[in-house]
Short mmCIF file of C-alpha atoms in Angstrom, two decimals:
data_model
loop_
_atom_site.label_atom_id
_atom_site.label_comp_id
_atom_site.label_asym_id
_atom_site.label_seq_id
_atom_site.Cartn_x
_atom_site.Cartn_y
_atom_site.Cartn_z
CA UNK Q 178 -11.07 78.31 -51.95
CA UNK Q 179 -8.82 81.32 -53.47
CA UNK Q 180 -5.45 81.02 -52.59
CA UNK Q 181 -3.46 84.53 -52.18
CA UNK Q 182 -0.51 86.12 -50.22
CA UNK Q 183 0.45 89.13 -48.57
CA UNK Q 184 2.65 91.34 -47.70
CA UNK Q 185 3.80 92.20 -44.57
CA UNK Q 186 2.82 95.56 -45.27
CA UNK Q 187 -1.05 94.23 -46.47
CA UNK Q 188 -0.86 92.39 -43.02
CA UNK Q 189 0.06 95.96 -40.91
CA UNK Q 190 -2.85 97.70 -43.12
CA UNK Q 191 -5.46 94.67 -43.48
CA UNK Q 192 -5.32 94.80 -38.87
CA UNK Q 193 -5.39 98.30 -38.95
CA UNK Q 194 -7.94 99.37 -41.59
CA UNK Q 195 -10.07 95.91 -39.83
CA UNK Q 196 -9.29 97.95 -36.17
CA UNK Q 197 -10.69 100.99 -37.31
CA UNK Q 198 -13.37 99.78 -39.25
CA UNK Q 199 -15.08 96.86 -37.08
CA UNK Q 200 -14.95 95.32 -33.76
CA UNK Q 201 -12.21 93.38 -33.61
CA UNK Q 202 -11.64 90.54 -31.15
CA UNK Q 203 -8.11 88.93 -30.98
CA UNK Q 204 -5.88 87.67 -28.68
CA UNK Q 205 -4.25 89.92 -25.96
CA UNK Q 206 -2.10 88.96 -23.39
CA UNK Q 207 -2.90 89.19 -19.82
CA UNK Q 208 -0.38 88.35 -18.19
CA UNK Q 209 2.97 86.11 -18.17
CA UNK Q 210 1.01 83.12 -18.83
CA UNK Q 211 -2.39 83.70 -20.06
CA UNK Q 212 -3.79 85.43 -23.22
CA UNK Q 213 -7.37 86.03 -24.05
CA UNK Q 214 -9.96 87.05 -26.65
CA UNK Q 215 -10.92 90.80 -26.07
CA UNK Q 216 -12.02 94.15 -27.85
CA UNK Q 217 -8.80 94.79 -29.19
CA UNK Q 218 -8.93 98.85 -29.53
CA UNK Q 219 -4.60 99.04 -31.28
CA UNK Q 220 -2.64 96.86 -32.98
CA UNK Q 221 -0.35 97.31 -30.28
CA UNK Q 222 -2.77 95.04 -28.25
CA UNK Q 223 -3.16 92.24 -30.37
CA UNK Q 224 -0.63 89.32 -29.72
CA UNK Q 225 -0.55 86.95 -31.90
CA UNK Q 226 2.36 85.27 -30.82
CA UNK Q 227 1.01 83.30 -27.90
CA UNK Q 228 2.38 79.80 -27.86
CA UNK Q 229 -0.03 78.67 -24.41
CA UNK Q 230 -3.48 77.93 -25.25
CA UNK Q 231 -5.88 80.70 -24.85
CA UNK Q 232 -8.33 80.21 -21.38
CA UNK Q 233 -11.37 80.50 -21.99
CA UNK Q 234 -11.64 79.64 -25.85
CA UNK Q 235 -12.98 81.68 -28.54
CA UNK Q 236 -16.57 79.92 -28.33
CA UNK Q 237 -17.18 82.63 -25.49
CA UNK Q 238 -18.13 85.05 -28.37
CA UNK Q 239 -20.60 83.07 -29.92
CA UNK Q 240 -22.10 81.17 -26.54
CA UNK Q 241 -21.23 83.28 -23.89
CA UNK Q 242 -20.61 81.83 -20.08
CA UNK Q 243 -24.00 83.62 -19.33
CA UNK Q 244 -26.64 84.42 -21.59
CA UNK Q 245 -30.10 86.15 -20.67
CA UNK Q 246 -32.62 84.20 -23.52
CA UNK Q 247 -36.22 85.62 -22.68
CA UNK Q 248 -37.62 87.98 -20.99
CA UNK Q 249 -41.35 87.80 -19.45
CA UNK Q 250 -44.23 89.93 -17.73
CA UNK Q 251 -46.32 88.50 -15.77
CA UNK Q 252 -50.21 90.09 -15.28
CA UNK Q 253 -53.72 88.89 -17.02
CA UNK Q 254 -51.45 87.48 -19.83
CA UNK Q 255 -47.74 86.06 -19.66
CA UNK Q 256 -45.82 88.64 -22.00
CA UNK Q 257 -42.61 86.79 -23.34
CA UNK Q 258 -40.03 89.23 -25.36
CA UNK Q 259 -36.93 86.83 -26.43
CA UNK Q 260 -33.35 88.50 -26.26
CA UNK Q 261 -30.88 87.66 -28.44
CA UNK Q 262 -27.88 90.02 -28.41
CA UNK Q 263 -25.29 89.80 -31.26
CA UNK Q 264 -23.44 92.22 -33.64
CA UNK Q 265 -21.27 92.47 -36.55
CA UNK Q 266 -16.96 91.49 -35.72
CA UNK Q 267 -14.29 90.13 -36.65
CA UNK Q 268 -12.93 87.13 -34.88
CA UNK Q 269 -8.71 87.52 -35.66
CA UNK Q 270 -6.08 85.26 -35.24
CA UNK Q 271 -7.98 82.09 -33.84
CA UNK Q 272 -5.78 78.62 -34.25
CA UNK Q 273 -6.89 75.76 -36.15
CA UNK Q 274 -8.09 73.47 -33.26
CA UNK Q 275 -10.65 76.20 -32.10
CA UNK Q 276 -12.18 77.32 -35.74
CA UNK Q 277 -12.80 72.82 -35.46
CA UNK Q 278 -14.03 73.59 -32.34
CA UNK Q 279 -16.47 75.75 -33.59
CA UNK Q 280 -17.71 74.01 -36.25
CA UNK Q 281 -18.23 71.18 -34.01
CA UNK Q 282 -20.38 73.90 -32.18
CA UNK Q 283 -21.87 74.88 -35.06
CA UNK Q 284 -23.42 71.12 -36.05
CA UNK Q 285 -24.56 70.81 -32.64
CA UNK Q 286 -26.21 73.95 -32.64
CA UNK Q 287 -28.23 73.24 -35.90
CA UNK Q 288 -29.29 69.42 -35.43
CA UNK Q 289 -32.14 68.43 -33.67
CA UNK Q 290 -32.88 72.24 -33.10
CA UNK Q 291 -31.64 75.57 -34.03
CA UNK Q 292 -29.89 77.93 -31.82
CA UNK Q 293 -31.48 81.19 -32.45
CA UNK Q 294 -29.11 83.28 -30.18
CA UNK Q 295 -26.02 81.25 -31.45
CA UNK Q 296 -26.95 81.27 -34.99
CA UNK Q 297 -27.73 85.41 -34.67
CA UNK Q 298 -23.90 85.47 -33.35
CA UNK Q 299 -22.60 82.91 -36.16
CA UNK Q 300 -23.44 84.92 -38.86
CA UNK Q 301 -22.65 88.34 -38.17
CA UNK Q 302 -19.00 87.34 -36.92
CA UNK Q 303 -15.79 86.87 -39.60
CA UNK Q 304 -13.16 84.82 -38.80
CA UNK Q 305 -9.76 85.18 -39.55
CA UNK Q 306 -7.52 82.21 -38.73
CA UNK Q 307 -3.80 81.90 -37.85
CA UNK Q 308 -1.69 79.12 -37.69
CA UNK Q 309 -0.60 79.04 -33.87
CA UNK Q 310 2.68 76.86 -32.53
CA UNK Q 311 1.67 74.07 -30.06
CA UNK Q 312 2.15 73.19 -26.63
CA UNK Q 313 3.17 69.77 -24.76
CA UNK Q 314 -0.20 69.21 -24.24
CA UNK Q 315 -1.90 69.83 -27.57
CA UNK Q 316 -2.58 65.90 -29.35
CA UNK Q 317 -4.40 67.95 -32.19
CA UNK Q 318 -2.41 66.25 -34.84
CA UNK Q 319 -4.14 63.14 -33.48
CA UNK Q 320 -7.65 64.03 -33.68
CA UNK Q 321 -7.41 65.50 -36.96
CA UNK Q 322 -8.07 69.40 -35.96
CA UNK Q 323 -4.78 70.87 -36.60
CA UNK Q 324 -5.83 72.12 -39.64
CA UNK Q 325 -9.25 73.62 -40.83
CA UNK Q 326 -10.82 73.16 -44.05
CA UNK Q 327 -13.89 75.21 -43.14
CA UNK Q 328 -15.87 77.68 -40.48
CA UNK Q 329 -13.34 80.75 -41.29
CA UNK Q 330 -13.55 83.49 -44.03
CA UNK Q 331 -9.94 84.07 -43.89
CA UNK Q 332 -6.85 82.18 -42.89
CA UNK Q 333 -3.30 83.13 -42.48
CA UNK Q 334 -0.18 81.53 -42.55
CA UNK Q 335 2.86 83.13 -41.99
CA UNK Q 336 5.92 82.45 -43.99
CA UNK Q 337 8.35 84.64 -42.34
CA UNK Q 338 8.55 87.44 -45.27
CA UNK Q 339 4.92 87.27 -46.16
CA UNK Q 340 1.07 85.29 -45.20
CA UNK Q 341 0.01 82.51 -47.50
CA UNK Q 342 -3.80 83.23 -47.29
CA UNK Q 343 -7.03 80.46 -47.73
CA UNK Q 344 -9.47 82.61 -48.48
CA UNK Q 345 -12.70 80.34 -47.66
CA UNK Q 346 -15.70 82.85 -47.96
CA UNK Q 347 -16.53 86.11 -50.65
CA UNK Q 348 -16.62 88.16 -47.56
CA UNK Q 349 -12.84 87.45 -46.65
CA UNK Q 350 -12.21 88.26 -50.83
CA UNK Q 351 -13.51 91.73 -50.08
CA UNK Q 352 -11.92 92.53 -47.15
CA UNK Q 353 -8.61 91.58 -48.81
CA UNK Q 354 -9.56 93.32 -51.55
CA UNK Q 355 -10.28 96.96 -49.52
CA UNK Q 356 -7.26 96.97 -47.41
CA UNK Q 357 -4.63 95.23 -49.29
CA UNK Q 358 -3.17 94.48 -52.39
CA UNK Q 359 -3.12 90.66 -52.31
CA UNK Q 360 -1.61 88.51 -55.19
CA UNK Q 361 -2.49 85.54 -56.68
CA UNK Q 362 -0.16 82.59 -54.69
CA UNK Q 363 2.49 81.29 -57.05
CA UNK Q 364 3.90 77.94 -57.34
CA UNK Q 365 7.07 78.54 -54.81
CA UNK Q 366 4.29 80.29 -52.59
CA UNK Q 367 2.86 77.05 -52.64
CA UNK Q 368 6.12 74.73 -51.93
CA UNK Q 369 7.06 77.35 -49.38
CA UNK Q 370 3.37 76.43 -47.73
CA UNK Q 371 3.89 72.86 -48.24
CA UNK Q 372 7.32 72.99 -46.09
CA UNK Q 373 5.82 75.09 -43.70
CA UNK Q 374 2.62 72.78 -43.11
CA UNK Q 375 5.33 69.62 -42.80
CA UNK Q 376 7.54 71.58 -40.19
CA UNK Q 377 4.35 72.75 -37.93
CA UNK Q 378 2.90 69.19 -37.99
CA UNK Q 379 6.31 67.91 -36.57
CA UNK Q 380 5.29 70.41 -33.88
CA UNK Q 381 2.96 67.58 -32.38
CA UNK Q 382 4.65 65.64 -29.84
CA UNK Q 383 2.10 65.04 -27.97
CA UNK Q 384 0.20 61.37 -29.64
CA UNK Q 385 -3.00 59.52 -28.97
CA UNK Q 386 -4.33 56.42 -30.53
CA UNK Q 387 -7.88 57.31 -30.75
CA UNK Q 388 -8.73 55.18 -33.66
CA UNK Q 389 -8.25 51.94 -31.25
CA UNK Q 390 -10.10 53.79 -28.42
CA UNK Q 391 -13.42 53.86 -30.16
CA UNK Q 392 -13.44 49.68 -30.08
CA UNK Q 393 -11.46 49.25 -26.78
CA UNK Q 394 -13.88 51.49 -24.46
CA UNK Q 395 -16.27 49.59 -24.52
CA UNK Q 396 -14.08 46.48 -23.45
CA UNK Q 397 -13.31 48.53 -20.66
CA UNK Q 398 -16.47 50.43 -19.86
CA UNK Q 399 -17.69 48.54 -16.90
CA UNK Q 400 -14.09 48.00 -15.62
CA UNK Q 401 -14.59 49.70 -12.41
CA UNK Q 402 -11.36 49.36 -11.20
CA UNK Q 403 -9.93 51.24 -14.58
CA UNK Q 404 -12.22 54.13 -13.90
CA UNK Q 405 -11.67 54.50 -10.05
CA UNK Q 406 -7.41 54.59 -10.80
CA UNK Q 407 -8.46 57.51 -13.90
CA UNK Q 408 -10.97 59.53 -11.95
CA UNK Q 409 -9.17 58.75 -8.49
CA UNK Q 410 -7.41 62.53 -8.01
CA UNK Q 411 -10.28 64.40 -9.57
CA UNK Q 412 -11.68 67.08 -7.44
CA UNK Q 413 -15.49 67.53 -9.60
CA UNK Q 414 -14.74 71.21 -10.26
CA UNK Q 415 -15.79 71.30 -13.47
CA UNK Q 416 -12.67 73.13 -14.75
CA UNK Q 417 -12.28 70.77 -17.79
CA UNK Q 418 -15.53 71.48 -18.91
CA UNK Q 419 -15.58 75.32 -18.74
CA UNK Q 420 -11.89 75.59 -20.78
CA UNK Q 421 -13.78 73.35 -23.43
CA UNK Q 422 -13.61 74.85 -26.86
CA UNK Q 423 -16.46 72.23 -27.76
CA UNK Q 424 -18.48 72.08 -24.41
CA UNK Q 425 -21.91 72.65 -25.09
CA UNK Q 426 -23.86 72.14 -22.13
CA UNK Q 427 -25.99 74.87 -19.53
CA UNK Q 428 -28.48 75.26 -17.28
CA UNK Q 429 -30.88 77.55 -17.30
CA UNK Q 430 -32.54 79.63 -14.30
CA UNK Q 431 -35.73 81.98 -13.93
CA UNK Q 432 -35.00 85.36 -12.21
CA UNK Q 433 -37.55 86.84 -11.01
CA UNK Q 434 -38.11 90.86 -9.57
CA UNK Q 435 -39.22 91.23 -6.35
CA UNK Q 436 -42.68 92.37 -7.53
CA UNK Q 437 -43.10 89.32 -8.94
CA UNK Q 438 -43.98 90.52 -12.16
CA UNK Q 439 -41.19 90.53 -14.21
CA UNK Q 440 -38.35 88.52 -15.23
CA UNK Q 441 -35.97 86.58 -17.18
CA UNK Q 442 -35.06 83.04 -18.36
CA UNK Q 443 -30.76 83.24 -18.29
CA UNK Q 444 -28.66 80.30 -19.19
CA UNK Q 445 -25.20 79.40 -18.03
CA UNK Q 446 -22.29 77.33 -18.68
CA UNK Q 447 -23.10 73.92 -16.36
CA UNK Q 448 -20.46 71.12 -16.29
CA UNK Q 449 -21.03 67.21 -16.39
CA UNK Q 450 -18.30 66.66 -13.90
CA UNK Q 451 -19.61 68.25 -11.09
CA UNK Q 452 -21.83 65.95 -8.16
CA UNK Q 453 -25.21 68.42 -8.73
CA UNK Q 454 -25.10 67.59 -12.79
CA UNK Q 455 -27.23 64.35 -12.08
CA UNK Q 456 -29.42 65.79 -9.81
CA UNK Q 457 -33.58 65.52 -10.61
CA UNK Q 458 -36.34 66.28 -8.46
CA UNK Q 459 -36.66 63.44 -5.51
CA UNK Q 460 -33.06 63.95 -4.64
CA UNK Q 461 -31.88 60.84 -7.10
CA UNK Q 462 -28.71 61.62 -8.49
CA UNK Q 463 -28.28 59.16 -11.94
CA UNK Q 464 -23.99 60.15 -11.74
CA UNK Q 465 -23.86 60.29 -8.46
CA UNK Q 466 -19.74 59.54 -8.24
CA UNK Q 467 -17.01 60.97 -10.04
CA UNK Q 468 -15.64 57.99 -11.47
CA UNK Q 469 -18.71 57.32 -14.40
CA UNK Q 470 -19.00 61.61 -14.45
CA UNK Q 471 -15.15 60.51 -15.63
CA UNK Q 472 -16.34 57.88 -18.30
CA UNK Q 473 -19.55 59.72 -19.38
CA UNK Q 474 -17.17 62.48 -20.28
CA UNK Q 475 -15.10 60.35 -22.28
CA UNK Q 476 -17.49 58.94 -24.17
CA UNK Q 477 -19.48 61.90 -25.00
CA UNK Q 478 -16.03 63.51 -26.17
CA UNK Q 479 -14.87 60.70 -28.35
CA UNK Q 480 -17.70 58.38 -29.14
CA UNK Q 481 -21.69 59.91 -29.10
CA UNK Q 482 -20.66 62.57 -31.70
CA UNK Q 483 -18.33 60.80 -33.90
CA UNK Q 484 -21.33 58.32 -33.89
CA UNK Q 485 -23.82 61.46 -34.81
CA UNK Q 486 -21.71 63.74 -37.18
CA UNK Q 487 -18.45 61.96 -37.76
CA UNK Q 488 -16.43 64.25 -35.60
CA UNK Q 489 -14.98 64.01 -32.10
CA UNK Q 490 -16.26 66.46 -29.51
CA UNK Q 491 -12.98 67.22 -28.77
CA UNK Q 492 -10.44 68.80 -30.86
CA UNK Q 493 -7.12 67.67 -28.89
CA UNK Q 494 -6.01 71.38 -27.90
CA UNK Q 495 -4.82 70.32 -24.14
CA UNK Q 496 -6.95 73.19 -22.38
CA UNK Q 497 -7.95 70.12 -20.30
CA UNK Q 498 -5.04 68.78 -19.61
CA UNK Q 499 -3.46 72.26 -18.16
CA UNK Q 500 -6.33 73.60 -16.42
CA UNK Q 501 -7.08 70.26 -14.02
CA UNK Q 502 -5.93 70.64 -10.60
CA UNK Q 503 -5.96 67.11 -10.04
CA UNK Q 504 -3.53 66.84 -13.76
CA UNK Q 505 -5.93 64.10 -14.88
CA UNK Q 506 -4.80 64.14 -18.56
CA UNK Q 507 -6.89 62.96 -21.45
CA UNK Q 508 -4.66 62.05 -23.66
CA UNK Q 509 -2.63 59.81 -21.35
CA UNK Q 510 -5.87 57.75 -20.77
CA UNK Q 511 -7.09 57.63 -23.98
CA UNK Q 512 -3.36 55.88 -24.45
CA UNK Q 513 -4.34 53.93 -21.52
CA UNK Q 514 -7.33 52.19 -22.51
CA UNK Q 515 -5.60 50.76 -25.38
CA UNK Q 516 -2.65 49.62 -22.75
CA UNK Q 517 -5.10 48.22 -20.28
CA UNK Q 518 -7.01 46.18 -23.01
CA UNK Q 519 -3.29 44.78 -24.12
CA UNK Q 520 -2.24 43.78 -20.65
#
């Protein structure tokens, strides 16, 4: 890691010369409330200063909501041609909890099998981080993902009258290098970092006590009372899932022309909270109510994958929390497994 700073002139230049130069995705608002990742075309655009979460999350760029995978002809031989879309950008100004996210994405994408149309994505995108304020419902600090260590090429702090910058990755050096004039960090930029980093984690209001959760659930796990008072308001829409930063799961469908020749595998963003997840063939439905959809979720969020790569599946960034209709809130029940195994 090469630690540098610049200006806020090298800032104005580095977005501009990376505007002109590549395809740039970064946050733009949308309206009063919402901002999102789009084709950002002038600086003017990008907005940087959003303090709500972004809906969706970045992941959309790497594993869109649909995805065609194959194509196929069908005559005297099947014909399959695989698809796999992707081009060079740059990912700008993504917040700490979401580069986690994707590196979560990124392990889970590359065990057991390797995500050809993911991985084609990965590797042709740069990221540039940016430290982003958070809201009520971010418990980041908790889970350990309010800062990253890895998964970005370039990452920015801003000091007020100039960016501390990580520089993870020889392809963030160069782009510093061609648009900027970048000095080493000195010593005060380094205290000045320090402060900063000790200020923004006093940002964190929002606590859990996950480390007590991973014991206590299952205490808890076939308290079906405890799960029918958690899961009691929640409606199965599936909007927890689909504001995920980590959510990995889809289904997949065949499309098929009416000549019944030709046509295409497509997957799509599926969620495990919906009724028609646990649906096989013969009608048997294996999470058939909403209460162990609930508890499933839990524990593939906070206990299969720490178990499997020593990370949570969830990085604490509240999307969750604010999107549910029914305001079923992680965090306070994460909090509440440890009160209901104290009672």
């Amino acid at each position: 890691m090469l630690y540098k700073v610049l200006t806020k002139n090298d800032y104005v230049r580095l977005v501009k010369g990376l505007i002109e130069d590549y395809k740039m995705i970064g946050p733009k608002k949308k309206d009063k409330a919402v901002h999102d990742f789009v084709h950002i075309k002038d600086m003017a655009e990008l907005d940087t200063n959003y303090t709500r979460t972004t809906i969706p999350p970045a992941k959309k760029i790497l594993f869109p909501p649909k995805e065609k995978l194959v194509e196929y002809e069908i005559g005297n031989e099947i014909k399959i041609k695989p698809v796999i879309e992707s081009e060079e950008m740059i990912l700008f100004g993504v917040n700490a909890w979401d580069i986690n996210g994707i590196n979560f994405l990124d392990q889970f994408f590359s065990t057991d099998f390797v995500d050809e149309n993911y991985w084609e994505k990965r590797e042709k995108i740069t990221v540039i981080g940016l430290d982003i304020d958070p809201i009520e419902t971010n418990f980041a600090l908790s889970m350990n993902a309010e800062y990253a260590t890895e998964g970005f090429d370039l990452y920015l702090t801003d000091l007020g009258d100039r960016y501390f910058t990580r520089v993870a990755t020889a392809k963030g050096n160069q782009l510093l290098n061609s648009y900027t004039e970048a000095k080493e960090a000195t010593q005060k930029d380094f205290k000045d970092f320090d402060s900063y980093m000790d200020n923004y984690r006093s940002k964190f209001t929002n606590k859990v006590d996950i480390k007590s959760f991973y014991d206590n659930f299952e205490l808890i796990y076939d308290n079906e009372e405890f799960w029918k008072k958690a899961a009691k308001d929640c409606l199965s829409c599936g909007s927890c899932n689909l504001v995920c930063p980590t959510c990995f799961c889809f289904n997949v469908q065949d499309d098929l022309e009416l000549n019944l020749k030709k046509g295409a595998k497509t997957r799509e963003w599926d969620s495990c909270m919906i009724p028609e997840y646990g649906l096989v063939a013969g009608g048997h439905n294996f999470r058939p109510d909403k209460e162990n959809r609930l508890k499933q979720r839990y524990r593939c969020k906070l206990k299969t994958f720490y178990d499997k790569f020593g990370q949570y599946s969830c990085v604490g960034c509240g999307r969750c929390i604010e999107a549910c209709l029914a305001k079923i809130n992680i965090a306070e029940d994460i909090n509440s497994v440890k009160k209901e195994v104290n009672v």
